Coordinates of C-alpha atoms and ligand atoms in Angstrom, one line a residue:
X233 CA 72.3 120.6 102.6
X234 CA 75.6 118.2 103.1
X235 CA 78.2 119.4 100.5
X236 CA 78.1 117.3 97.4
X237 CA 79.9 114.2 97.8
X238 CA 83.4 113.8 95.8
X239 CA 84.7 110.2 94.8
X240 CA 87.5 108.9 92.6
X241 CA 89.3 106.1 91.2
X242 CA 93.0 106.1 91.1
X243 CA 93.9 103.0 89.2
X244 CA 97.8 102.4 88.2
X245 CA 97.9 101.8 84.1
X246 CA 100.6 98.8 84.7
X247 CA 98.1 96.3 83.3
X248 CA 94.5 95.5 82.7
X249 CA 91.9 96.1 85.5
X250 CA 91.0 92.5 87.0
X251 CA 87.5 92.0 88.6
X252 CA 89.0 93.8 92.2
X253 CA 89.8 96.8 90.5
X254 CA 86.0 96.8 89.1
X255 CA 84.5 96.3 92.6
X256 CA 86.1 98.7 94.2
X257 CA 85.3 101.2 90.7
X258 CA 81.8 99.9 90.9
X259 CA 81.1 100.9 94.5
X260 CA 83.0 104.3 94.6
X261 CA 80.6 105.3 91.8
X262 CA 77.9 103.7 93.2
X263 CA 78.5 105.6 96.5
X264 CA 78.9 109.0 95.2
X265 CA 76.4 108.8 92.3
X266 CA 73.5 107.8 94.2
X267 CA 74.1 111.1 96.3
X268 CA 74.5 113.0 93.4
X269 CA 78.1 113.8 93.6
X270 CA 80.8 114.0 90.8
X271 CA 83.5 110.7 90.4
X272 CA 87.0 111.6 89.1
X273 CA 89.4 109.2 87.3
X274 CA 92.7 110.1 88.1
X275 CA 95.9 107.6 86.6
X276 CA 98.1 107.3 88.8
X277 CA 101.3 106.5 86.5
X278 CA 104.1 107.9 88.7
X279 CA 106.2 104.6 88.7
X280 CA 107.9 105.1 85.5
X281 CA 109.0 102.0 84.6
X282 CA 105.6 99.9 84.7
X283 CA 103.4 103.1 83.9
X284 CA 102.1 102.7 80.1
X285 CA 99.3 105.0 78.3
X286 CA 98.1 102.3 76.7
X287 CA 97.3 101.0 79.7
X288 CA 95.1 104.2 80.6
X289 CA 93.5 104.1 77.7
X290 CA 92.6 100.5 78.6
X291 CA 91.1 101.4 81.8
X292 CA 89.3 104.3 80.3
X293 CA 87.7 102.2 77.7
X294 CA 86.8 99.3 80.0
X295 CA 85.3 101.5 82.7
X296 CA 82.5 103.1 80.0
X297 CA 82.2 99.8 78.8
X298 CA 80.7 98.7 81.8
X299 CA 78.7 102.2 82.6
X300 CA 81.2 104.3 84.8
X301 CA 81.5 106.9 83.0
X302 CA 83.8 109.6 84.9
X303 CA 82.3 113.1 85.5
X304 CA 86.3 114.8 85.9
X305 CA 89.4 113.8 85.0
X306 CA 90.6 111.5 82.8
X307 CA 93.5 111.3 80.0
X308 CA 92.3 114.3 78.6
X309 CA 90.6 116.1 81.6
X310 CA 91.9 119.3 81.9
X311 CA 89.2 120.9 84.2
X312 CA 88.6 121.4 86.8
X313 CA 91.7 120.4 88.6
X314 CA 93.4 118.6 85.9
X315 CA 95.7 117.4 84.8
X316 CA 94.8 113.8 86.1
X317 CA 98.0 112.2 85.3
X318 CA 100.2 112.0 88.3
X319 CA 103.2 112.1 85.4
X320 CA 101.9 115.5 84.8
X321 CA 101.5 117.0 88.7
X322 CA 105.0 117.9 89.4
X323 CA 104.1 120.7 90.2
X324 CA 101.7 120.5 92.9
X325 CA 104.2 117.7 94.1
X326 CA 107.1 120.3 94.6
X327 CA 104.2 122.5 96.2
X328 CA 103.1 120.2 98.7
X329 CA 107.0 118.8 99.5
X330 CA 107.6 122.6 100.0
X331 CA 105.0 122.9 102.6
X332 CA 106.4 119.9 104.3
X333 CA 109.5 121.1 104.4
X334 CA 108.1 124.6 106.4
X335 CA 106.8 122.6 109.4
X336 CA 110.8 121.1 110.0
X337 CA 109.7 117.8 109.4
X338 CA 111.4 116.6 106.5
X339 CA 114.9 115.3 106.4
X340 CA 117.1 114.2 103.7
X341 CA 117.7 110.4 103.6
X342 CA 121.5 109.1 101.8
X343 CA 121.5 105.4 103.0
X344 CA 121.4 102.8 100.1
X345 CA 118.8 100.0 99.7
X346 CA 121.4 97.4 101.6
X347 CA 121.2 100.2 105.0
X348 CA 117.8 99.6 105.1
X349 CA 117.5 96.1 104.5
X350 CA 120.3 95.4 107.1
X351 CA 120.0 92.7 109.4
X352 CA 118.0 93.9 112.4
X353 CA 116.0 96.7 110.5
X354 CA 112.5 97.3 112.6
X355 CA 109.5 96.1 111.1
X356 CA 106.1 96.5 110.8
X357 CA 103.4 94.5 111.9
X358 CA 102.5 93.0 108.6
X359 CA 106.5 92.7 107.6
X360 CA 107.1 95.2 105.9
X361 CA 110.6 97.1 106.9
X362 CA 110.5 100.3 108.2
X363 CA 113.2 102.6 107.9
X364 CA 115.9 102.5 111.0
X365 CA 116.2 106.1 111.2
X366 CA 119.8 106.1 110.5
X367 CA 119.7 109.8 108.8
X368 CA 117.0 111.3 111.1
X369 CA 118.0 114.7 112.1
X370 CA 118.5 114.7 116.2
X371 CA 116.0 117.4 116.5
X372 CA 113.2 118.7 114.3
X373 CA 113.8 122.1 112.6
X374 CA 117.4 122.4 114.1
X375 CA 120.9 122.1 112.1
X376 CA 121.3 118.5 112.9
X377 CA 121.5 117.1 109.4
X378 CA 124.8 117.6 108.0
X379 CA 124.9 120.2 105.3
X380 CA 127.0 118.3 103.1
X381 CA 124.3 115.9 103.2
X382 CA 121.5 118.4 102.7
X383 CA 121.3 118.6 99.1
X384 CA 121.5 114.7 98.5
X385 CA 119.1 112.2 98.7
X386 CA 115.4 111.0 100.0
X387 CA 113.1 113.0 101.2
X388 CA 111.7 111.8 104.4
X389 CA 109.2 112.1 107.1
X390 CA 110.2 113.1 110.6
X391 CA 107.3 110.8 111.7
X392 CA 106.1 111.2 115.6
X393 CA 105.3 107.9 118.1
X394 CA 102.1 109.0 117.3
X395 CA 98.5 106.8 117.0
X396 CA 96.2 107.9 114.2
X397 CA 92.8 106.7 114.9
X398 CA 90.1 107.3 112.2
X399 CA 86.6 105.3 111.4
X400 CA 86.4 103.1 108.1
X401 CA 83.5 103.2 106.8
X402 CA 84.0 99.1 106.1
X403 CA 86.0 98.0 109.1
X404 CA 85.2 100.5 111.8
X405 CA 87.7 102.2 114.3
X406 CA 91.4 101.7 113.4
X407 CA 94.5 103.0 116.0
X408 CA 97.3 102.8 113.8
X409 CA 100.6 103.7 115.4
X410 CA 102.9 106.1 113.1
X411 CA 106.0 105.0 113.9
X412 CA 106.1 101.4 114.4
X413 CA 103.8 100.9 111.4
X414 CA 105.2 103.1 109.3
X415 CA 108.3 105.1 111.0
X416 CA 109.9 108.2 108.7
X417 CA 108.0 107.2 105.5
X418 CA 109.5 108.3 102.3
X419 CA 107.6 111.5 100.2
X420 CA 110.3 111.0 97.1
X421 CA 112.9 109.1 96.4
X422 CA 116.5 110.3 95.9
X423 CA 116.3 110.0 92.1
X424 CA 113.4 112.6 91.9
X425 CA 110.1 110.3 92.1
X426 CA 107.0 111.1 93.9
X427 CA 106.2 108.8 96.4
X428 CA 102.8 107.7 96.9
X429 CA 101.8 108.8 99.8
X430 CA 102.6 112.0 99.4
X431 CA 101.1 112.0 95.8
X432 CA 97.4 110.8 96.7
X433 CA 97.4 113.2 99.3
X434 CA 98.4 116.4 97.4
X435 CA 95.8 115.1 94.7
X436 CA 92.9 114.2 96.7
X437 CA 92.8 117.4 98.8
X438 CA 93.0 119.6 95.5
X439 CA 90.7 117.8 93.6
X440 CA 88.1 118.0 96.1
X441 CA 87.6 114.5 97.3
X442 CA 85.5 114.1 100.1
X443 CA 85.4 110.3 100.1
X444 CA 87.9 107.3 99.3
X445 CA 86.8 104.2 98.4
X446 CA 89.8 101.6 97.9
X447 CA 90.7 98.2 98.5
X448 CA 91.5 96.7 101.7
X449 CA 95.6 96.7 101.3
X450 CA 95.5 99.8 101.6
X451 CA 93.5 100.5 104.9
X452 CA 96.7 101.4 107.2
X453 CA 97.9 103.8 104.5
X454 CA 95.1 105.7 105.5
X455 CA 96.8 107.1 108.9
X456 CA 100.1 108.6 107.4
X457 CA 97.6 109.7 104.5
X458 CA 95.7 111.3 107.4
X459 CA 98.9 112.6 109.0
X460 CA 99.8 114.3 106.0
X461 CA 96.3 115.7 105.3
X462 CA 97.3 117.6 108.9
X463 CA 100.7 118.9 108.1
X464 CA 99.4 120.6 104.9
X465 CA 96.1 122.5 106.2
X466 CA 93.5 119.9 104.5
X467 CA 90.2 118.2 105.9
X468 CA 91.1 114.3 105.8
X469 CA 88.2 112.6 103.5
X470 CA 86.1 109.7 104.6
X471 CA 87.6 106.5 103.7
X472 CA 85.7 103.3 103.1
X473 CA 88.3 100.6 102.1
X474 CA 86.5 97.5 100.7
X475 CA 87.2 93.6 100.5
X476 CA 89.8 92.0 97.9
X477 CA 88.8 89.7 95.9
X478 CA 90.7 86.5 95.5
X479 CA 90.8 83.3 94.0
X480 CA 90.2 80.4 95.5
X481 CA 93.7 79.9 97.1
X482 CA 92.9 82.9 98.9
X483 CA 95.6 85.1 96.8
X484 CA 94.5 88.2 96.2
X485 CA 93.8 88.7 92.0
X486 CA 96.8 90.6 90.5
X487 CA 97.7 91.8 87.3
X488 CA 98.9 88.1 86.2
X489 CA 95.7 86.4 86.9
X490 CA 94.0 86.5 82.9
X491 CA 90.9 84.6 83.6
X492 CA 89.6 87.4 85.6
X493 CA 91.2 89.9 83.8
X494 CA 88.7 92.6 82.1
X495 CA 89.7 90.6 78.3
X496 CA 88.7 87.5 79.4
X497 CA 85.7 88.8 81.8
X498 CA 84.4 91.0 77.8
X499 CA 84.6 87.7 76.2
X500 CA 82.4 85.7 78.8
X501 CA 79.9 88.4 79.6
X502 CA 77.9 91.5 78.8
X503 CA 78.4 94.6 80.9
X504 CA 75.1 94.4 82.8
X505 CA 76.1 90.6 83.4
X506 CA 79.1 91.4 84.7
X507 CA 77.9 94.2 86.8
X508 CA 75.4 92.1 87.9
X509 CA 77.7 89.7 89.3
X510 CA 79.6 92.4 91.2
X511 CA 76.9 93.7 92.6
X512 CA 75.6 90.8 94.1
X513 CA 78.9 89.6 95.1
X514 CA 79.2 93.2 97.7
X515 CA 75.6 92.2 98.5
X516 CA 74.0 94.9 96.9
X517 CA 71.4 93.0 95.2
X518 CA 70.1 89.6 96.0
X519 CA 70.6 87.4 93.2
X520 CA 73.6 87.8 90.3
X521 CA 71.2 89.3 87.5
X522 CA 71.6 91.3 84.8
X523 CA 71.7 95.6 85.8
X524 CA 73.2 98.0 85.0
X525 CA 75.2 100.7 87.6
X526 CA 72.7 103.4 86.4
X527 CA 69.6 101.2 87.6
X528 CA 71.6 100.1 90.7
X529 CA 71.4 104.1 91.6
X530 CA 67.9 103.4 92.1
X531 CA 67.9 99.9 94.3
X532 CA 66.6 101.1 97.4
X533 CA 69.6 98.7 99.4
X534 CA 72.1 101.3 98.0
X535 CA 71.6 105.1 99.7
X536 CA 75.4 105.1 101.8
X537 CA 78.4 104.1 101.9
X538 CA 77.2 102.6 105.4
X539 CA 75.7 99.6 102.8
X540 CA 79.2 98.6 102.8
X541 CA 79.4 97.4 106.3
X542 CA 78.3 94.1 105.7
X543 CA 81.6 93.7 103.8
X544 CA 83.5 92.7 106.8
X545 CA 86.1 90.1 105.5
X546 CA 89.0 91.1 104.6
X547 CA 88.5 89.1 101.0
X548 CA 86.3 88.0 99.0
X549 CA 86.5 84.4 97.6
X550 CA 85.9 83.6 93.8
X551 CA 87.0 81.2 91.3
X552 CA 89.3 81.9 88.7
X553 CA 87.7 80.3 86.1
Ligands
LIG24 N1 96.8 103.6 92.5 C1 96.4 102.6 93.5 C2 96.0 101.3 92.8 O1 96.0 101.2 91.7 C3 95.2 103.1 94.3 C4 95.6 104.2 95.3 C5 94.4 104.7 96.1 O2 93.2 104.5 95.8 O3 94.7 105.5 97.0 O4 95.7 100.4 93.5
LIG25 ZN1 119.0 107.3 105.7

């Protein structure tokens, strides 16, 4: 028998879920429940500033509203890999930047935001800058960073010219070049924070997760996810990113957009409505009608994440009110 499937949700408690984040909660449950496996909530709060527990608490109360409950993890999970509050993983953080740091790949970074956002600074793709390399040791593992600069600043990647390739479940075979779409990506930041990356990789491979289900903008995070899933040892999970949804315009829904925020969506509809709606928007059910995710386990349409693959577009168009 296939080891039992692991899936999570990592929301961010900066705000109240809007309906994307409850698609993509919907059909990682979905995915993992109907093959019997166990669905972790983790809160990712490592930003700080826009990280609030109210927020959490939020989230947690919306998701059982609507019939996800979470079988680890939580606020309060403690077991078995707990805590589930990035605030609180520190540890495992140091852990994981320490094993980095034995494979010679990880160089300290001094340049201020106006280096890296100098005229000329390499790009990615989608536009996002990447970081010119200014600090990058010569060598990997030798003495070429200054040692006065040792002790001072980012953390960095010594990232290879190197193509990831890895299937998504959702949009098929991706060949995503390390350096030119991502170059020496950060793993924390000079005044002590966690980056992501390096965070949802330490916490996925010790919480077990076998499978990642997420939204689209974060599809070509998967390869320096996968990259670091290398460095440390781990088996890379299955990802399945899934369609955003967005209004009308075409903007993806953020945290701003109210009328599809989960208040407004608890004042306009019962859970099962709601649900329903979700479900038939990711074409799981034919027609928008009242269910519930429990009897969704059942609806034969549903047995893989392979359902998913009819979700091709990038986004999903719906109105905002
Ligand atoms: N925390 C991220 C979010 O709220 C999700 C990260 C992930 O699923 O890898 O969008
Ligand atoms: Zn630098």
């Amino acid at each position: 028998m296939a080891d039992t499937p692991v899936g999570r949700f990592a929301p961010s408690p900066t705000g109240r879920m809007h309906l994307g984040n409850i698609f993509t909660a919907l059909l990682s449950w979905l995915s993992v429940k109907a093959r019997g496996g166990r669905w972790i909530l983790r809160i990712e709060d490592l930003d700080p500033q826009r990280s609030r527990l109210e927020y959490a608490r939020q989230i947690e109360d919306d998701l059982l509203w609507l019939g996800l409950p979470w079988d680890e993890g939580g606020i309060d999970g403690k077991l078995p890999a707990g805590p589930y509050l990035q605030s609180q993983r520190h540890q495992f953080y140091e852990d994981a930047l320490a094993r980095l740091e034995a494979t010679g790949r990880v160089y300290r970074c001094t340049c201020r935001r106006a280096d890296i956002h100098a005229v000329g600074a390499p790009h990615a793709s989608d536009g996002r800058i990447i970081y010119n390399g200014r600090c990058r040791p010569k060598s990997l593992g030798g003495n070429a960073v200054p040692s006065l600069l040792q002790n001072k600043g980012a953390w960095r990647l010594f990232v290879p010219d190197e193509t990831i390739v890895f299937a998504d479940v959702v949009y098929g075979l991706q060949n995503i070049n390390l350096a030119r779409e991502f170059g020496d990506f950060l793993l924390r930041r000079a005044d002590g924070a966690w980056a992501y990356q390096l965070a949802v990789v330490a916490d996925d491979a010790l919480m077990g997760v076998t499978e990642i289900v997420r939204g689209h903008d974060l599809l070509s995070s998967a390869a320096p996810q996968i990259y670091l899933y290398h460095l440390l040892g781990y088996q890379p999970p299955v990802y399945a990113h899934v369609p955003l949804i967005c209004n009308t315009d075409g903007i993806r829904l953020s945290k701003r957009d109210t009328s599809l925020s989960m208040e407004a969506l608890r004042l306009r509809y019962e859970a099962p409505a709601l649900i329903g709606h979700i479900a038939h928007l990711a074409g799981i059910i034919p027609a928008p009608d009242p269910v519930t995710p429990s009897e969704l386990l059942s609806c034969l349409q549903f047995r893989t994440l392979s359902t998913l693959t009819t979700l091709k577009s990038p986004s999903i168009l719906v109105p905002s009110s």
